[in-house]
Amino acid sequence: MATTGRASLLAGGALTVGTGLTAPSATAAPAASEHGKHGHGSGPRTVRFNIISDIQGDLADFGKALDDLHRINPHSAGLGVAGDITPRGYDFEYAEVRRTLDRHRHPRNVAWAIGNHEFYVPKYSDPDTLAQDTWPNGTTEDSLFRSFYNFAGRNTVYAETSFGGIPVLTLGTERYAHYHDAKLWDEVWISDAQFAWLEDRLAHWARRRRPVMVITHHPLPNTVSGTRNKLYLGDYLQPDRLLSILGRHKDVFLFSGHTHWDLNLSDWVVRRVVPGTGNLDGFTVVNTAAVQTGWTDDGKGGEVAVGGTFNQGLQVEVGPRTVVIKARDFSTGTWLKQLTVPLHTAA
């Protein structure tokens, strides 16, 4: 969600075609059983897991999402959370998320990505007093990262885990930009070390002919819903470098949040082709929507809140030949749509 405000609302399920985008061989998937064993469906080696984002203090809807996910996928191989775990990044807010998680059944393996809301403590002189004129109000940049690391159980914003044998990489900013440039706020900065790590891990799994799931909070420009909108074109300070790495790999699936844009939009999933990478098929990019508050196109280059209850996320089903991506409405307990993407790594 843009901090300054909240683009065409279409109810389709096809991939968007546009500048730098192409529709792959993607068809509506046949209905699948909602229950599997140990993250596996009836087909061989199908691994099911779930991805959500943008909890931002809406712990009631977070709990509802966890309950619905357990009902439809009780043996989920993992849960990815694409940032904005908390509303501001206070330690007590992380603790509230952990308590909510512990009160609801959930996968043992949770992959957390850092979001811009994890850096909003400096806007407050205390938890009850907004004081942006005196930013950072004594809060250090290092303390914000330490809070995330303590919660996520690691010491970097980027990490690799496995959901039932499927490699899952999380990415994130390594600076909060306003500490380094007064003209910047939430823009993502990635170090040479993180870029090198990402390049190495994608190459590693490409040699082994494995699809890779990549989770990041901020969306890349000209990808999923909202990212051709002026509000979301400048989220990365080095977008071309990141795109050039991801764009080489046909079986990379990038999941991004931040916009809160509705999964009912037609460009909820796209294929992004990056010129110069030699990969004319592109890679798959998926919008993760949000647990807290939905947004959509206002028809004027901005965005407008989606009326009524909003609580959406994804189920991902990785088989030997295809990946099925399913959009879920947790508030109604219904599927919104699904899409099947053939794997180029399939034998």
Coordinates of C-alpha atoms in Angstrom, one line a residue:
M1 CA 0.0 0.0 0.0
A2 CA 1.4 3.4 -1.0
T3 CA 1.9 5.7 2.0
T4 CA 0.5 8.7 0.1
G5 CA -2.8 7.2 -1.0
R6 CA -4.3 4.2 -2.3
A7 CA -6.1 0.8 -11.3
S8 CA -8.9 -1.2 -14.1
L9 CA -10.9 -3.7 -12.0
L10 CA -11.4 -6.7 -14.2
A11 CA -12.6 -10.1 -13.2
G12 CA -10.5 -12.3 -15.4
G13 CA -8.0 -15.0 -14.8
A14 CA -5.7 -14.8 -17.7
L15 CA -2.2 -13.4 -17.7
T16 CA -1.7 -9.9 -18.8
V17 CA 0.1 -9.1 -22.0
G18 CA 1.8 -5.7 -22.3
T19 CA 5.1 -4.0 -22.6
G20 CA 7.7 -6.4 -21.3
L21 CA 5.0 -8.9 -20.5
T22 CA 3.8 -12.1 -22.3
A23 CA 1.1 -14.6 -21.6
P24 CA 2.6 -18.1 -21.2
S25 CA 0.8 -21.3 -21.9
A26 CA -1.5 -20.9 -19.0
T27 CA -4.9 -22.5 -18.7
A28 CA -7.5 -22.8 -16.0
A29 CA -6.6 -25.7 -13.8
P30 CA -9.0 -28.6 -13.2
A31 CA -10.6 -28.7 -9.8
A32 CA -8.3 -30.2 -7.2
S33 CA -9.0 -31.8 -3.8
E34 CA -8.7 -29.2 -1.1
H35 CA -7.0 -31.7 1.2
G36 CA -3.6 -33.4 0.7
K37 CA -1.3 -35.5 2.8
H38 CA 1.9 -33.9 4.0
G39 CA 1.6 -31.1 1.4
H40 CA 1.1 -33.6 -1.4
G41 CA -2.0 -34.0 -3.7
S42 CA -3.2 -37.0 -5.6
G43 CA -0.6 -36.6 -8.3
P44 CA 3.0 -37.6 -7.9
R45 CA 5.3 -35.1 -6.0
T46 CA 2.8 -32.3 -5.7
V47 CA 3.7 -29.9 -2.9
R48 CA 1.2 -27.4 -1.6
F49 CA 2.0 -24.3 0.4
N50 CA 0.5 -20.9 1.0
I51 CA 1.5 -17.2 0.7
I52 CA 0.0 -14.2 2.3
S53 CA 1.2 -10.6 3.0
D54 CA 0.4 -7.3 4.6
I55 CA -1.0 -8.2 8.0
Q56 CA -0.3 -4.7 9.4
G57 CA -1.9 -5.2 12.8
D58 CA -5.1 -6.9 11.5
L59 CA -4.6 -9.8 13.8
A60 CA -8.2 -10.9 13.7
D61 CA -8.1 -11.4 9.9
F62 CA -4.7 -13.0 10.2
G63 CA -6.2 -15.6 12.5
K64 CA -9.1 -16.1 10.2
A65 CA -6.7 -16.6 7.3
L66 CA -4.7 -19.2 9.3
D67 CA -7.8 -21.1 10.1
D68 CA -9.0 -21.1 6.5
L69 CA -5.6 -22.2 5.3
H70 CA -5.5 -25.0 7.7
R71 CA -9.0 -26.1 6.6
I72 CA -8.1 -26.2 2.9
N73 CA -4.5 -27.3 3.3
P74 CA -4.0 -29.0 6.7
H75 CA -0.6 -30.5 5.7
S76 CA 0.8 -27.4 4.1
A77 CA 4.5 -27.6 3.4
G78 CA 5.0 -24.0 4.5
L79 CA 3.7 -20.4 4.8
G80 CA 5.3 -17.4 3.1
V81 CA 4.6 -13.9 4.5
A82 CA 5.6 -11.2 2.0
G83 CA 6.2 -8.4 4.4
D84 CA 4.3 -5.8 6.4
I85 CA 4.1 -8.3 9.2
T86 CA 3.5 -5.4 11.7
P87 CA 1.9 -2.0 11.5
R88 CA 5.1 -0.2 12.6
G89 CA 7.8 -2.6 13.6
Y90 CA 7.6 -2.3 17.4
D91 CA 8.8 -5.4 19.3
F92 CA 5.4 -5.7 21.0
E93 CA 3.8 -5.8 17.6
Y94 CA 6.0 -8.6 16.5
A95 CA 5.1 -10.4 19.8
E96 CA 1.4 -9.9 19.0
V97 CA 1.9 -11.5 15.6
R98 CA 3.7 -14.4 17.2
R99 CA 1.0 -14.9 19.8
T100 CA -1.7 -14.9 17.1
L101 CA 0.3 -17.4 15.1
D102 CA 0.7 -19.7 18.1
R103 CA -3.0 -19.6 18.8
H104 CA -3.9 -21.0 15.3
R105 CA -2.7 -24.1 13.6
H106 CA -0.1 -23.3 11.0
P107 CA 2.8 -24.9 9.1
R108 CA 6.0 -25.3 11.1
N109 CA 8.0 -23.7 8.3
V110 CA 7.2 -20.0 7.9
A111 CA 9.3 -17.7 5.6
W112 CA 9.1 -14.1 6.6
A113 CA 10.0 -11.2 4.3
I114 CA 10.6 -7.7 5.6
G115 CA 8.3 -4.9 4.5
N116 CA 8.2 -1.1 4.7
H117 CA 5.9 -1.1 7.7
E118 CA 8.6 -2.8 9.7
F119 CA 10.4 0.6 9.6
Y120 CA 7.7 2.9 10.9
V121 CA 8.7 3.1 14.6
P122 CA 10.8 6.3 13.9
K123 CA 7.6 8.2 13.0
Y124 CA 6.5 8.0 16.6
S125 CA 7.9 9.5 19.8
D126 CA 6.1 6.7 21.7
P127 CA 3.6 4.0 20.5
D128 CA 0.7 6.4 21.0
T129 CA 2.2 9.6 19.6
L130 CA 2.8 10.3 15.9
A131 CA 5.7 12.7 15.6
Q132 CA 6.9 12.7 12.0
D133 CA 8.4 16.2 12.4
T134 CA 11.0 14.9 14.8
W135 CA 11.8 11.7 12.9
P136 CA 13.6 9.4 13.8
N137 CA 12.7 10.2 17.4
G138 CA 15.8 8.4 18.8
T139 CA 15.2 5.2 16.9
T140 CA 18.2 3.8 15.1
E141 CA 18.2 2.0 11.8
D142 CA 20.0 -0.9 13.3
S143 CA 17.4 -1.4 16.0
L144 CA 14.7 -1.8 13.3
F145 CA 16.6 -4.6 11.6
R146 CA 17.4 -6.3 15.0
S147 CA 13.7 -6.4 15.8
F148 CA 13.0 -8.2 12.5
Y149 CA 15.9 -10.5 12.9
N150 CA 14.9 -11.5 16.5
F151 CA 11.3 -12.2 15.2
A152 CA 12.3 -14.1 12.0
G153 CA 15.1 -16.0 13.7
R154 CA 17.9 -15.1 11.4
N155 CA 20.5 -12.3 10.9
T156 CA 19.9 -11.2 7.3
V157 CA 16.9 -10.0 5.4
Y158 CA 17.5 -12.5 2.7
A159 CA 17.3 -16.2 3.3
E160 CA 16.6 -19.6 1.7
T161 CA 14.3 -22.3 3.0
S162 CA 12.5 -25.3 1.6
F163 CA 8.8 -26.0 1.4
G164 CA 8.5 -29.7 0.9
G165 CA 11.7 -29.8 -1.2
I166 CA 10.7 -26.6 -3.2
P167 CA 13.4 -23.9 -2.8
V168 CA 12.0 -20.6 -1.3
L169 CA 14.1 -17.5 -1.3
T170 CA 13.1 -14.3 0.6
L171 CA 14.5 -10.9 -0.4
G172 CA 14.4 -7.5 1.3
T173 CA 15.9 -4.0 1.7
E174 CA 19.1 -3.7 3.6
R175 CA 18.6 0.0 4.4
Y176 CA 15.7 2.1 5.4
A177 CA 16.3 4.8 2.7
H178 CA 15.4 7.9 4.7
Y179 CA 18.3 7.3 7.1
H180 CA 20.6 7.7 4.1
D181 CA 18.8 10.3 1.9
A182 CA 16.3 12.8 3.1
K183 CA 14.5 12.7 -0.2
L184 CA 13.8 9.0 0.1
W185 CA 11.5 6.9 2.3
D186 CA 10.5 3.3 1.6
E187 CA 12.6 2.6 -1.4
V188 CA 14.4 -0.8 -1.5
W189 CA 18.2 -0.9 -1.5
I190 CA 19.9 -4.3 -2.1
S191 CA 23.6 -4.9 -1.5
D192 CA 26.1 -6.5 -3.9
A193 CA 26.2 -9.4 -1.5
Q194 CA 22.4 -10.0 -1.7
F195 CA 22.5 -9.7 -5.5
A196 CA 25.4 -12.2 -5.7
W197 CA 23.6 -14.6 -3.3
L198 CA 20.4 -14.4 -5.4
E199 CA 22.3 -15.0 -8.7
D200 CA 24.1 -17.9 -7.2
R201 CA 21.1 -19.6 -5.7
L202 CA 19.0 -19.3 -8.9
A203 CA 21.8 -20.7 -10.9
H204 CA 22.2 -23.5 -8.4
W205 CA 18.6 -24.6 -8.8
A206 CA 18.5 -24.0 -12.5
R207 CA 21.3 -26.6 -12.9
R208 CA 19.2 -29.0 -10.9
R209 CA 16.1 -28.2 -13.0
R210 CA 14.1 -27.0 -10.1
P211 CA 11.5 -24.2 -10.0
V212 CA 12.3 -21.5 -7.4
M213 CA 9.8 -19.4 -5.4
V214 CA 11.0 -15.9 -4.5
I215 CA 9.2 -13.8 -1.9
T216 CA 9.7 -10.1 -1.6
H217 CA 7.5 -7.3 -0.2
H218 CA 7.8 -4.6 -2.8
P219 CA 6.6 -5.2 -6.4
L220 CA 8.8 -4.7 -9.4
P221 CA 7.6 -2.1 -12.0
N222 CA 5.4 -3.2 -14.9
T223 CA 4.5 -6.5 -13.4
V224 CA 1.3 -7.3 -11.4
S225 CA -1.7 -5.2 -10.6
G226 CA -0.9 -1.6 -9.7
T227 CA 2.7 -1.6 -10.9
R228 CA 2.0 0.5 -14.0
N229 CA 0.5 3.0 -11.6
K230 CA 2.7 6.0 -10.7
L231 CA 2.4 5.0 -7.0
Y232 CA 4.4 1.8 -7.5
L233 CA 6.9 2.5 -10.3
G234 CA 9.7 3.6 -8.0
D235 CA 9.8 1.1 -5.2
Y236 CA 13.3 -0.2 -6.0
L237 CA 16.5 1.8 -6.3
Q238 CA 18.0 -0.9 -8.5
P239 CA 15.1 -2.4 -10.3
D240 CA 16.9 -3.2 -13.6
R241 CA 19.6 -5.1 -11.8
L242 CA 17.1 -7.3 -9.9
L243 CA 15.0 -7.8 -13.1
S244 CA 18.1 -8.8 -15.1
I245 CA 18.8 -11.6 -12.6
L246 CA 15.3 -12.9 -12.3
G247 CA 14.6 -12.5 -16.0
R248 CA 17.1 -15.2 -17.0
H249 CA 15.1 -17.9 -15.4
K250 CA 11.9 -19.4 -16.9
D251 CA 10.9 -21.3 -13.8
V252 CA 11.3 -18.5 -11.2
F253 CA 8.0 -17.5 -9.5
L254 CA 8.2 -14.0 -7.8
F255 CA 5.6 -13.2 -5.2
S256 CA 5.2 -9.6 -4.1
G257 CA 2.8 -7.7 -1.8
H258 CA 2.8 -4.0 -0.7
T259 CA 0.0 -2.8 -3.1
H260 CA -2.9 -4.6 -1.4
W261 CA -4.5 -4.8 -4.8
D262 CA -7.4 -7.1 -5.3
L263 CA -6.8 -10.7 -6.7
N264 CA -10.0 -10.3 -8.7
L265 CA -8.0 -8.1 -11.1
S266 CA -6.9 -9.7 -14.4
D267 CA -3.2 -9.0 -13.9
W268 CA -2.9 -10.8 -10.6
V269 CA -0.4 -13.1 -12.3
V270 CA 1.9 -12.0 -15.3
R271 CA 4.9 -13.2 -17.2
R272 CA 7.6 -10.5 -17.2
V273 CA 10.1 -10.6 -20.1
V274 CA 13.3 -8.8 -19.4
P275 CA 15.1 -7.6 -22.6
G276 CA 18.7 -8.7 -22.9
T277 CA 18.4 -11.7 -20.7
G278 CA 17.9 -14.2 -23.6
N279 CA 14.7 -15.6 -22.0
L280 CA 11.8 -14.8 -24.3
D281 CA 9.4 -16.7 -22.1
G282 CA 10.0 -14.5 -19.1
F283 CA 9.4 -15.4 -15.5
T284 CA 6.2 -15.6 -13.5
V285 CA 5.2 -12.7 -11.1
V286 CA 2.3 -13.1 -8.6
N287 CA 0.4 -10.5 -6.6
T288 CA -0.1 -11.7 -3.0
A289 CA -3.0 -9.2 -2.2
A290 CA -3.3 -8.5 1.6
V291 CA -4.8 -9.6 4.9
Q292 CA -5.4 -6.0 5.9
T293 CA -7.5 -3.8 3.6
G294 CA -7.8 -4.2 -0.2
W295 CA -7.2 -1.6 -2.9
T296 CA -7.9 -1.3 -6.6
D297 CA -7.6 1.1 -9.6
D298 CA -9.5 4.4 -9.2
G299 CA -9.5 5.0 -12.9
K300 CA -7.5 8.2 -12.5
G301 CA -4.0 6.9 -12.1
G302 CA -4.4 6.3 -8.3
E303 CA -6.2 3.8 -6.1
V304 CA -9.3 3.4 -4.1
A305 CA -10.1 1.1 -1.2
V306 CA -12.1 -2.1 -2.0
G307 CA -15.4 -1.9 -0.1
G308 CA -16.5 -4.5 2.4
T309 CA -14.5 -7.2 4.1
F310 CA -11.1 -7.9 2.5
N311 CA -8.8 -10.8 3.3
Q312 CA -7.0 -12.6 0.5
G313 CA -4.0 -14.8 -0.2
L314 CA -2.6 -17.7 -2.2
Q315 CA -2.2 -21.4 -2.4
V316 CA 0.6 -22.7 -4.6
E317 CA 0.7 -26.3 -5.8
V318 CA 4.0 -27.4 -7.4
G319 CA 3.8 -30.6 -9.4
P320 CA 6.4 -32.4 -11.6
R321 CA 5.2 -30.5 -14.7
T322 CA 3.1 -27.5 -13.6
V323 CA 2.6 -25.0 -10.9
V324 CA -1.0 -24.2 -10.0
I325 CA -1.6 -20.8 -8.4
K326 CA -4.9 -20.3 -6.6
A327 CA -6.4 -17.1 -5.3
R328 CA -8.3 -17.4 -2.0
D329 CA -10.8 -15.2 -0.2
F330 CA -10.3 -16.0 3.5
S331 CA -13.3 -13.9 4.6
T332 CA -15.8 -16.0 2.6
G333 CA -13.8 -19.2 2.5
T334 CA -14.0 -19.4 -1.3
W335 CA -11.6 -19.7 -4.2
L336 CA -11.5 -16.7 -6.5
K337 CA -9.6 -18.1 -9.5
Q338 CA -6.7 -20.3 -10.4
L339 CA -4.0 -20.6 -13.1
T340 CA -1.8 -23.4 -14.2
V341 CA 1.8 -22.5 -15.4
P342 CA 3.7 -25.2 -17.2
L343 CA 7.2 -25.8 -16.0
H344 CA 10.1 -25.6 -18.4
T345 CA 12.1 -27.9 -16.1
A346 CA 9.6 -30.7 -16.6
A347 CA 11.3 -33.8 -18.1

